[in-house]
Short mmCIF file of C-alpha atoms in Angstrom, two decimals:
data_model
loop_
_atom_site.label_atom_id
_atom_site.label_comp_id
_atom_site.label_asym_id
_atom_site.label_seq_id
_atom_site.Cartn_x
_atom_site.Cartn_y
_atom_site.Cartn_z
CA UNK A 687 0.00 0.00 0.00
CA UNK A 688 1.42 3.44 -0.74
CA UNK A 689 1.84 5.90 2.07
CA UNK A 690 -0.61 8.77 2.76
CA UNK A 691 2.27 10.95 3.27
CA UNK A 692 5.76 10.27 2.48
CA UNK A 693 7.79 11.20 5.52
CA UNK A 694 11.03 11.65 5.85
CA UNK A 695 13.48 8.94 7.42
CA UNK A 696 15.24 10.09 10.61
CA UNK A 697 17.18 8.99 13.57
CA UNK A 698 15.36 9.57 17.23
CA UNK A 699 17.49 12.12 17.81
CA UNK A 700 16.03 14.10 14.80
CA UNK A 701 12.29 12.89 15.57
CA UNK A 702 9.32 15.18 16.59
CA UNK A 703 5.81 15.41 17.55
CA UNK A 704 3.01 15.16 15.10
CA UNK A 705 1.39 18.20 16.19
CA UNK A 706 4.85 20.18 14.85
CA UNK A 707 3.74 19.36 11.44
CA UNK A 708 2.57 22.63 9.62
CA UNK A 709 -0.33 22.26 7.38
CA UNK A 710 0.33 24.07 4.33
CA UNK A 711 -2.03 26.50 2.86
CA UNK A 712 -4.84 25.08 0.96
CA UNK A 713 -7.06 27.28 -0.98
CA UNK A 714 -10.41 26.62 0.78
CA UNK A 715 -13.28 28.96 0.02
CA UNK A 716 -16.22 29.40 2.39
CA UNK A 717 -18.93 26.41 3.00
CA UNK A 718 -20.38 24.97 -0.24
CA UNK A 719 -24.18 26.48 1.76
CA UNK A 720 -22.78 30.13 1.25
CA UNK A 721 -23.01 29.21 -2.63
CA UNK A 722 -25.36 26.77 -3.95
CA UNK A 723 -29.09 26.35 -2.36
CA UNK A 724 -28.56 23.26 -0.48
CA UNK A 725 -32.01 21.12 0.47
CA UNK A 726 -32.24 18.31 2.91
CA UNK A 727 -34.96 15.31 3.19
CA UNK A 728 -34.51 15.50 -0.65
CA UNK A 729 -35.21 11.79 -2.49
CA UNK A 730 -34.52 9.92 -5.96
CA UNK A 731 -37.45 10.77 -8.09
CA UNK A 732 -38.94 14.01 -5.32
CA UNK A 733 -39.76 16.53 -7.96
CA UNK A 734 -38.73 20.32 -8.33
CA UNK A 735 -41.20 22.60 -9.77
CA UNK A 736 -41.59 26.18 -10.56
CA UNK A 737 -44.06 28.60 -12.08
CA UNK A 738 -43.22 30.98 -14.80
CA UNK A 739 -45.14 34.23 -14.77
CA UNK A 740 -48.72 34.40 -16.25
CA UNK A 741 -49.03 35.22 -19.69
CA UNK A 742 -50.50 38.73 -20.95
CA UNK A 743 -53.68 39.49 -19.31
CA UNK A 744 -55.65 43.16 -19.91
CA UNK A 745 -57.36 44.88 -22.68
CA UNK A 746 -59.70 47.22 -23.33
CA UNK A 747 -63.01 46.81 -21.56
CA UNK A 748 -65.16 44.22 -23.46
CA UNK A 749 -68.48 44.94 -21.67
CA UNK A 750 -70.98 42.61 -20.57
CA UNK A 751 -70.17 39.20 -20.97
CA UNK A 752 -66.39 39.87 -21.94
CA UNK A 753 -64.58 36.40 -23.34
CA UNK A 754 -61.61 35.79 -21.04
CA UNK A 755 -58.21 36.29 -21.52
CA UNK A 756 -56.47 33.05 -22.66
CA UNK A 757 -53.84 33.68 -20.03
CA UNK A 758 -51.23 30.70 -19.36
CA UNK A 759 -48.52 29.62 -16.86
CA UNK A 760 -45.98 27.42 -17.67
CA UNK A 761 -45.33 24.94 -15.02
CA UNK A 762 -41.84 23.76 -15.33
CA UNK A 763 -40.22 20.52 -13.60
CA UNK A 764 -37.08 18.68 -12.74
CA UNK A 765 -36.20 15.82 -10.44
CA UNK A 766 -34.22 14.85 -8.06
CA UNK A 767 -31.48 11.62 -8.94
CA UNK A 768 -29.43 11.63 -6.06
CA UNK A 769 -26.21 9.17 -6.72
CA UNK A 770 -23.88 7.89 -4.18
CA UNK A 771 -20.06 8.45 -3.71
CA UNK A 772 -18.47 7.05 -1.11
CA UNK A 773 -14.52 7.45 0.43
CA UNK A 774 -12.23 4.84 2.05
CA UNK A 775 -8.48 5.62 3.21
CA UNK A 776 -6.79 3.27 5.40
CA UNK A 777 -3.27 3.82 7.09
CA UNK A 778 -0.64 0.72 8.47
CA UNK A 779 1.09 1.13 11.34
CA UNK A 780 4.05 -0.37 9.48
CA UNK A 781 3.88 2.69 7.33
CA UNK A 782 4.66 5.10 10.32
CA UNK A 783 7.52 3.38 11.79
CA UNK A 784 11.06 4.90 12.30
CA UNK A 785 9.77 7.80 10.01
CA UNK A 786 10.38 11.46 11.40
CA UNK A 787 6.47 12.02 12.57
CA UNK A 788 5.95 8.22 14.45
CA UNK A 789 5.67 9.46 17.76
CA UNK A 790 2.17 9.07 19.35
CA UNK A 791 2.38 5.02 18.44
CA UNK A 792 0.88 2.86 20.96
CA UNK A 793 3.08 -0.41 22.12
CA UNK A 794 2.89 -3.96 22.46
CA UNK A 795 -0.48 -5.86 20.61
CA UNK A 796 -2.12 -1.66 20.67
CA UNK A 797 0.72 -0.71 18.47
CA UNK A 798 -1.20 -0.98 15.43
CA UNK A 799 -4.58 0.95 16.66
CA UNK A 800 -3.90 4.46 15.91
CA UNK A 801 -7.85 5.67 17.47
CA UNK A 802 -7.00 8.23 20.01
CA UNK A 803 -3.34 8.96 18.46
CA UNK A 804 -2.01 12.42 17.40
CA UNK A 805 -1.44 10.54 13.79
CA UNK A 806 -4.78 9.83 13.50
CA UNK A 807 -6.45 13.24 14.27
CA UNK A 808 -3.89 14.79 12.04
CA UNK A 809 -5.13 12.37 9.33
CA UNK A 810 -9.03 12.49 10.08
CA UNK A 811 -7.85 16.43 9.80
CA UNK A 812 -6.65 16.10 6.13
CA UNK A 813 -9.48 13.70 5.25
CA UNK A 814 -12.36 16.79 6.69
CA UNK A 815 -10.51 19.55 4.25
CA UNK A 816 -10.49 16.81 1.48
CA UNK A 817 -13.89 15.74 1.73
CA UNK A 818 -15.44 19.84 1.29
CA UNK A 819 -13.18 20.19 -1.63
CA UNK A 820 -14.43 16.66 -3.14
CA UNK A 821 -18.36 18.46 -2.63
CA UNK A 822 -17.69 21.57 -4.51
CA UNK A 823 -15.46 19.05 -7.05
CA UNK A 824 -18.78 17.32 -7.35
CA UNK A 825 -21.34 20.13 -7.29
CA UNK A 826 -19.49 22.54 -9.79
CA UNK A 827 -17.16 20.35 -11.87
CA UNK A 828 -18.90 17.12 -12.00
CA UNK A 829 -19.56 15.36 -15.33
CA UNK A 830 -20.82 11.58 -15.68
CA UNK A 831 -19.30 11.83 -19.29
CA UNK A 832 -15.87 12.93 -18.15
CA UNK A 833 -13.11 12.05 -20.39
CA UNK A 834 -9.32 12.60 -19.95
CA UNK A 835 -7.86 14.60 -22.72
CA UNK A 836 -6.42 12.00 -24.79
CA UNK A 837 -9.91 10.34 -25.13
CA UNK A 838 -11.83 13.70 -26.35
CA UNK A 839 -12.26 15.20 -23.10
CA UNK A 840 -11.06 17.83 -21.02
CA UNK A 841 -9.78 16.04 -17.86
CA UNK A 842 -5.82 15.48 -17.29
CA UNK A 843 -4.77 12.83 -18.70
CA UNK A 844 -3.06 11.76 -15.20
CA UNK A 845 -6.17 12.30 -13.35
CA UNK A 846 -8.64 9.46 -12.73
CA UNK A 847 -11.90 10.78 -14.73
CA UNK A 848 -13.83 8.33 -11.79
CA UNK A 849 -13.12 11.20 -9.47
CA UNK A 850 -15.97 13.35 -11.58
CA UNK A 851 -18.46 11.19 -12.88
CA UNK A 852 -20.75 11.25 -9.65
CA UNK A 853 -22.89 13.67 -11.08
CA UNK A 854 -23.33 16.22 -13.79
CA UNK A 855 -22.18 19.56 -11.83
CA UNK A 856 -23.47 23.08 -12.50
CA UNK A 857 -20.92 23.68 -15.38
CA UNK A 858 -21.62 20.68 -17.37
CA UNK A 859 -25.57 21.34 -16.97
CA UNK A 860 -25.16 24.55 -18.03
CA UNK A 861 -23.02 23.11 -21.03
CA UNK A 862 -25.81 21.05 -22.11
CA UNK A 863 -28.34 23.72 -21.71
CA UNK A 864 -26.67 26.03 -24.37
CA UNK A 865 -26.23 22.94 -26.66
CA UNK A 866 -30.00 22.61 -26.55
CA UNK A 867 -30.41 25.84 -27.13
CA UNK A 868 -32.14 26.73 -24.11
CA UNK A 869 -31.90 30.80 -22.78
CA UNK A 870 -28.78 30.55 -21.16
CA UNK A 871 -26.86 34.21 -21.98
CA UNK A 872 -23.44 33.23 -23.31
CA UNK A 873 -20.87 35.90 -23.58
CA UNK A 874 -17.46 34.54 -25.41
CA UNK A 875 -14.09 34.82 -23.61
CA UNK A 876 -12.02 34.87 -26.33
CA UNK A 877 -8.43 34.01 -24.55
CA UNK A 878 -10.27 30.59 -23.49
CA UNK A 879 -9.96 29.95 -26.97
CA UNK A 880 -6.30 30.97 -27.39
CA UNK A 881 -3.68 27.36 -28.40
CA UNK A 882 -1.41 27.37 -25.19
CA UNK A 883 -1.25 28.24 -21.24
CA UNK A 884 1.10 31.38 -21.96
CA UNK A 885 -1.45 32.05 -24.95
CA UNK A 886 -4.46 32.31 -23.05
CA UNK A 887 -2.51 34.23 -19.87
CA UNK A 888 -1.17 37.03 -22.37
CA UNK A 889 -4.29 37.18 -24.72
CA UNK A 890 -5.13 40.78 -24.34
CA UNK A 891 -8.87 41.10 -23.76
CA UNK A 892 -11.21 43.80 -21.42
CA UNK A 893 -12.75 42.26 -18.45
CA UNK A 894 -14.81 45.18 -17.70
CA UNK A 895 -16.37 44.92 -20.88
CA UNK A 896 -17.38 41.17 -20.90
CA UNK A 897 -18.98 41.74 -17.51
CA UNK A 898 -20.88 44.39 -18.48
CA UNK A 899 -21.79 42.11 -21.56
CA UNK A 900 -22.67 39.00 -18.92
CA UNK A 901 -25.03 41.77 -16.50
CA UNK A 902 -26.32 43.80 -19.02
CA UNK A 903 -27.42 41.26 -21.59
CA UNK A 904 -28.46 38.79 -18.68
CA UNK A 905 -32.70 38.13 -18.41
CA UNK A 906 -33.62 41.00 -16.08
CA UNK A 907 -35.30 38.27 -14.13
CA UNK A 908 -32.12 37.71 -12.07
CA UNK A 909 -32.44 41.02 -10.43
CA UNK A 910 -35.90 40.28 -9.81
CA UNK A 911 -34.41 37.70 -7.28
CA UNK A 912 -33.61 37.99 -4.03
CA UNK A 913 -30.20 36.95 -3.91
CA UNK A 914 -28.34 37.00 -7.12
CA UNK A 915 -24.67 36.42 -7.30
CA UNK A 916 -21.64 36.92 -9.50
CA UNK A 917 -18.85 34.01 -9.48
CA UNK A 918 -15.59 34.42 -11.44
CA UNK A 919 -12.32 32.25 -11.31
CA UNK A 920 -9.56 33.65 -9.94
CA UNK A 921 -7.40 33.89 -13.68
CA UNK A 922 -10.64 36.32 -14.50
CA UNK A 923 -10.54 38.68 -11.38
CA UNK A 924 -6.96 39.26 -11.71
CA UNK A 925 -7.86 40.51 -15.06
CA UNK A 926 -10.64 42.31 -13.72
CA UNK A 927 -8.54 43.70 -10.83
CA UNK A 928 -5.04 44.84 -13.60
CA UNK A 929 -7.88 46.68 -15.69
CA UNK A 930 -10.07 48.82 -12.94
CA UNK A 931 -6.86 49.37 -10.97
CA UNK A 932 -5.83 51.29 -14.43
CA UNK A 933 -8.88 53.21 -14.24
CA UNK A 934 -9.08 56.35 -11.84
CA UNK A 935 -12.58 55.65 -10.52
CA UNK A 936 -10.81 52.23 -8.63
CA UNK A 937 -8.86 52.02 -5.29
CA UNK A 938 -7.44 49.11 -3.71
CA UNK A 939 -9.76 49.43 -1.24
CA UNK A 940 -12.78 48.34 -2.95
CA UNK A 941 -11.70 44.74 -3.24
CA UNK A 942 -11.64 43.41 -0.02
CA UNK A 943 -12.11 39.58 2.01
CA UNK A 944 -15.70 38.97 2.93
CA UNK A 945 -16.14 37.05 6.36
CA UNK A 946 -15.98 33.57 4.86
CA UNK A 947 -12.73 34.24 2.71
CA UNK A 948 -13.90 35.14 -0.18
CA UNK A 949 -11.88 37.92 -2.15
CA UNK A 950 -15.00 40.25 -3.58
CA UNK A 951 -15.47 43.88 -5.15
CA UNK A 952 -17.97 45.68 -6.04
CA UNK A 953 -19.26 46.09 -9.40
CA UNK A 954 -22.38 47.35 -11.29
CA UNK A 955 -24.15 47.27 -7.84
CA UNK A 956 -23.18 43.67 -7.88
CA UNK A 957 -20.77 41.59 -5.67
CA UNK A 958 -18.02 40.03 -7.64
CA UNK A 959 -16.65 37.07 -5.68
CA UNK A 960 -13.80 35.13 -6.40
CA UNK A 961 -14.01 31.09 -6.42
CA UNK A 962 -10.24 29.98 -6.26
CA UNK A 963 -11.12 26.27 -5.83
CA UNK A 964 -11.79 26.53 -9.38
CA UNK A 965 -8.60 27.40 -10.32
CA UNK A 966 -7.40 25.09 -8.42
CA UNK A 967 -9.75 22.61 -9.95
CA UNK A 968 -8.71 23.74 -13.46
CA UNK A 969 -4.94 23.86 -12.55
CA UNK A 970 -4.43 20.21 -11.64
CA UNK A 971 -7.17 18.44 -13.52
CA UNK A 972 -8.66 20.73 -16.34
CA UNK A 973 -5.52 21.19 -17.87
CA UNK A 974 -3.23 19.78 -20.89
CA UNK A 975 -1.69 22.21 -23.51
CA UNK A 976 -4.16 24.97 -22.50
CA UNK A 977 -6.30 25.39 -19.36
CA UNK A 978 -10.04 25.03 -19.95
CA UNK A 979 -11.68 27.43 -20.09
CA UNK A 980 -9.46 29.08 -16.99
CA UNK A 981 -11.59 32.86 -17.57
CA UNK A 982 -15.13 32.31 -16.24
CA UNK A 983 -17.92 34.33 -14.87
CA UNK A 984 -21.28 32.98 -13.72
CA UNK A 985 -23.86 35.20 -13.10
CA UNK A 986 -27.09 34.00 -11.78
CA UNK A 987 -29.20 33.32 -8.50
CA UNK A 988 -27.70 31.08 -5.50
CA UNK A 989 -31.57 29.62 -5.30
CA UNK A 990 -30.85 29.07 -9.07
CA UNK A 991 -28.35 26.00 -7.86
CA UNK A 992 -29.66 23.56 -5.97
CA UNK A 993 -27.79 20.54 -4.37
CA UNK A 994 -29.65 17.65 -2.35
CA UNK A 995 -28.96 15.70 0.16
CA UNK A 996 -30.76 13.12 2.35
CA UNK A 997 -29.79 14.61 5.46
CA UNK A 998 -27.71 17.39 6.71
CA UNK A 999 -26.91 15.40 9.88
CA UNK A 1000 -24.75 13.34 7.59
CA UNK A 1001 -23.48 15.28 5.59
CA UNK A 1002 -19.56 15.83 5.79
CA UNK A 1003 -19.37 13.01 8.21
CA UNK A 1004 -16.60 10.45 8.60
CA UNK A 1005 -16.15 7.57 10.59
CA UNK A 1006 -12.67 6.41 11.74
CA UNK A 1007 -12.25 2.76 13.34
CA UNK A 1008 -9.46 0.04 13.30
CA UNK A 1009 -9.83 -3.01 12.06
CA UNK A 1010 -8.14 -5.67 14.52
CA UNK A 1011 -7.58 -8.29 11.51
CA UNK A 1012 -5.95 -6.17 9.10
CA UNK A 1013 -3.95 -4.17 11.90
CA UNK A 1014 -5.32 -1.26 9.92
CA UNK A 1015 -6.72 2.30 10.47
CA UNK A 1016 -9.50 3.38 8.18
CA UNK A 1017 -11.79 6.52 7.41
CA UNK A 1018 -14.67 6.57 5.39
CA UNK A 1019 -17.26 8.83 4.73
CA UNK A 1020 -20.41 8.02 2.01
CA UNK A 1021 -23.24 9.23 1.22
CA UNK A 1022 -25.75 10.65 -1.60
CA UNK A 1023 -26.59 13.80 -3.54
CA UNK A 1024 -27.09 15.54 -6.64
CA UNK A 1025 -27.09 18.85 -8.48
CA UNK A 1026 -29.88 20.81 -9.74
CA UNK A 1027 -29.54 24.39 -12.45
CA UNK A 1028 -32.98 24.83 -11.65
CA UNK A 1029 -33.81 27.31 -14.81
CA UNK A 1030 -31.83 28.40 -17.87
CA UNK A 1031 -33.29 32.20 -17.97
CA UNK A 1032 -31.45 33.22 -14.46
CA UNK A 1033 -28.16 31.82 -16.43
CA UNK A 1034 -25.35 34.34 -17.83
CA UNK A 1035 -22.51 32.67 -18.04
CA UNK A 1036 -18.94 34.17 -19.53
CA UNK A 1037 -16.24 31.93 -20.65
#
């Protein structure tokens, strides 16, 4: 079995305690519930529905008897298909011997059960930040087609596609909904487009302009919304943040870390917030000659993308135990959910 983490060799004299160990920075943007519209109880087959506005009604006075308006409401629906995922790491006590980080190690028969050790809450640590970056993995960047690049699709050739084909994620729904021509509002990005990495980073292109283009051209239903949002990658608000630093009417000051992490400014009365898990995402395992698609704006309601779950209770939730027979340590976590773009209209979408 390979190790979990490839520690260093070292005499005793050179060893130290597990809880020395610095975690290095991960980017880890705010809970996945400060983005998506997350529902509970939800079931395979439980249906979503909405209403779309009533059709024209009103004209001039018909007097007695008037005929009626022909007035309609579409009723629109989607359902739930919640799929399951689940996680298993294990760890051997063999691994951790004579390395630099064994102390904590129980002795005699005990010596393989790490429950209770520093190891093992270091590792169930790990595992917690793994498992919220595996849900946003899953809620923005799944795709049950996924394909590594060499087969046609856009996934790293060294990556393991398995890790995305849980479910279709917001970006590959809203993928399919501008193939079938449905209203998404697509405004082009053309350094997306552009044949290498260095390309695409030195393709010269306005930012402010293609937002504008995503807000302004977007169905004004959004603002009719209580809470819509604007999501961009990182690679995009640097852009965004060179060209309205160039411009006198900008100051440092207006961009600014919300209370959950989030770099944001303001914009257009709207709050631009930076997602750097998708970079990240599109760094390591969107990415062979060219990144794809590494400039992206989303602009649409957080009610507009819905994730369920059966239960919140369970949700994020490991459990750690040693096996006696296999002198092992293992962690799992599973569970079940799926993704939901609710309705095409209240999608703008820049890349």
């Amino acid at each position: 079995m390979a190790k979990i983490i490839d520690f260093p060799t070292a005499t005793p004299q050179e060893m130290m305690a597990i809880n020395e160990v610095v975690f290095a920075n991960v980017i880890n943007d705010g809970e996945l519930s400060s983005l998506v519209d997350i529902r509970e109880g939800v079931k395979s087959g439980d249906r979503l529905a909405w209403v779309n506005p009533l059709s024209l009604i009103g004209k001039p006075s018909r007097g007695c008897e008037p005929v009626s308006d022909t007035a309609t409401a579409d009723l629109v629906e989607k359902t739930w298909d919640l799929q399951e995922f689940d996680v298993r790491i294990e760890q051997c006590y063999a691994d951790l011997e004579e390395i630099l980080y064994s102390l904590g190690l129980k002795d005699g028969i005990e010596r393989g059960d790490l429950t209770g050790t520093e190891y093992a809450m270091f590792l169930e640590t790990l595992v917690t930040n793994a498992l919220d970056k595996m849900y946003k993995r899953f809620v923005f960047f799944g795709d049950t087609e996924a394909a590594n690049i060499t087969d046609g699709g856009h996934i790293t050739d060294s990556v393991d596609v398995d890790y995305f084909t849980v479910i279709d994620g917001v970006f590959k729904q809203i993928a399919t909904m501008i193939a079938g021509a449905e209203a998404v509002v697509v405004t082009t990005i053309a350094a997306n487009a552009e044949a290498t990495k260095a390309a695409q980073m030195a393709y010269s292109w306005d930012p402010i302009a293609i937002l504008q283009a995503a807000i302004l051209n977007a169905n004004v239903a959004i603002e009719g919304e209580d809470d819509p949002v604007i999501y961009v990658t990182r690679f995009f608000m640097a852009k965004l943040k060179a060209k309205m630093l160039s411009l006198p009417q900008y100051t440092e000051s207006q961009f600014s870390k919300n209370e959950l992490g989030f770099n944001t400014v303001t914009f257009l009365g709207h709050t631009i917030t930076e997602m750097k898990e998708w970079d990240e995402q599109i760094i390591a395992n969107h990415s062979g000659t060219t990144y794809y698609k590494p400039f992206r704006a989303l602009y649409t309601t957080k009610k507009n993308l819905k994730v369920g779950v059966p239960s919140l209770s369970t949700f994020k939730v490991l459990k750690a135990w040693y096996e006696n027979k296999d002198r092992k340590y293992y962690i799992d976590a599973m569970d079940k959910l799926d993704c939901i773009v609710m309705r095409p209209e209240l999608i703008s979408i820049a890349w």
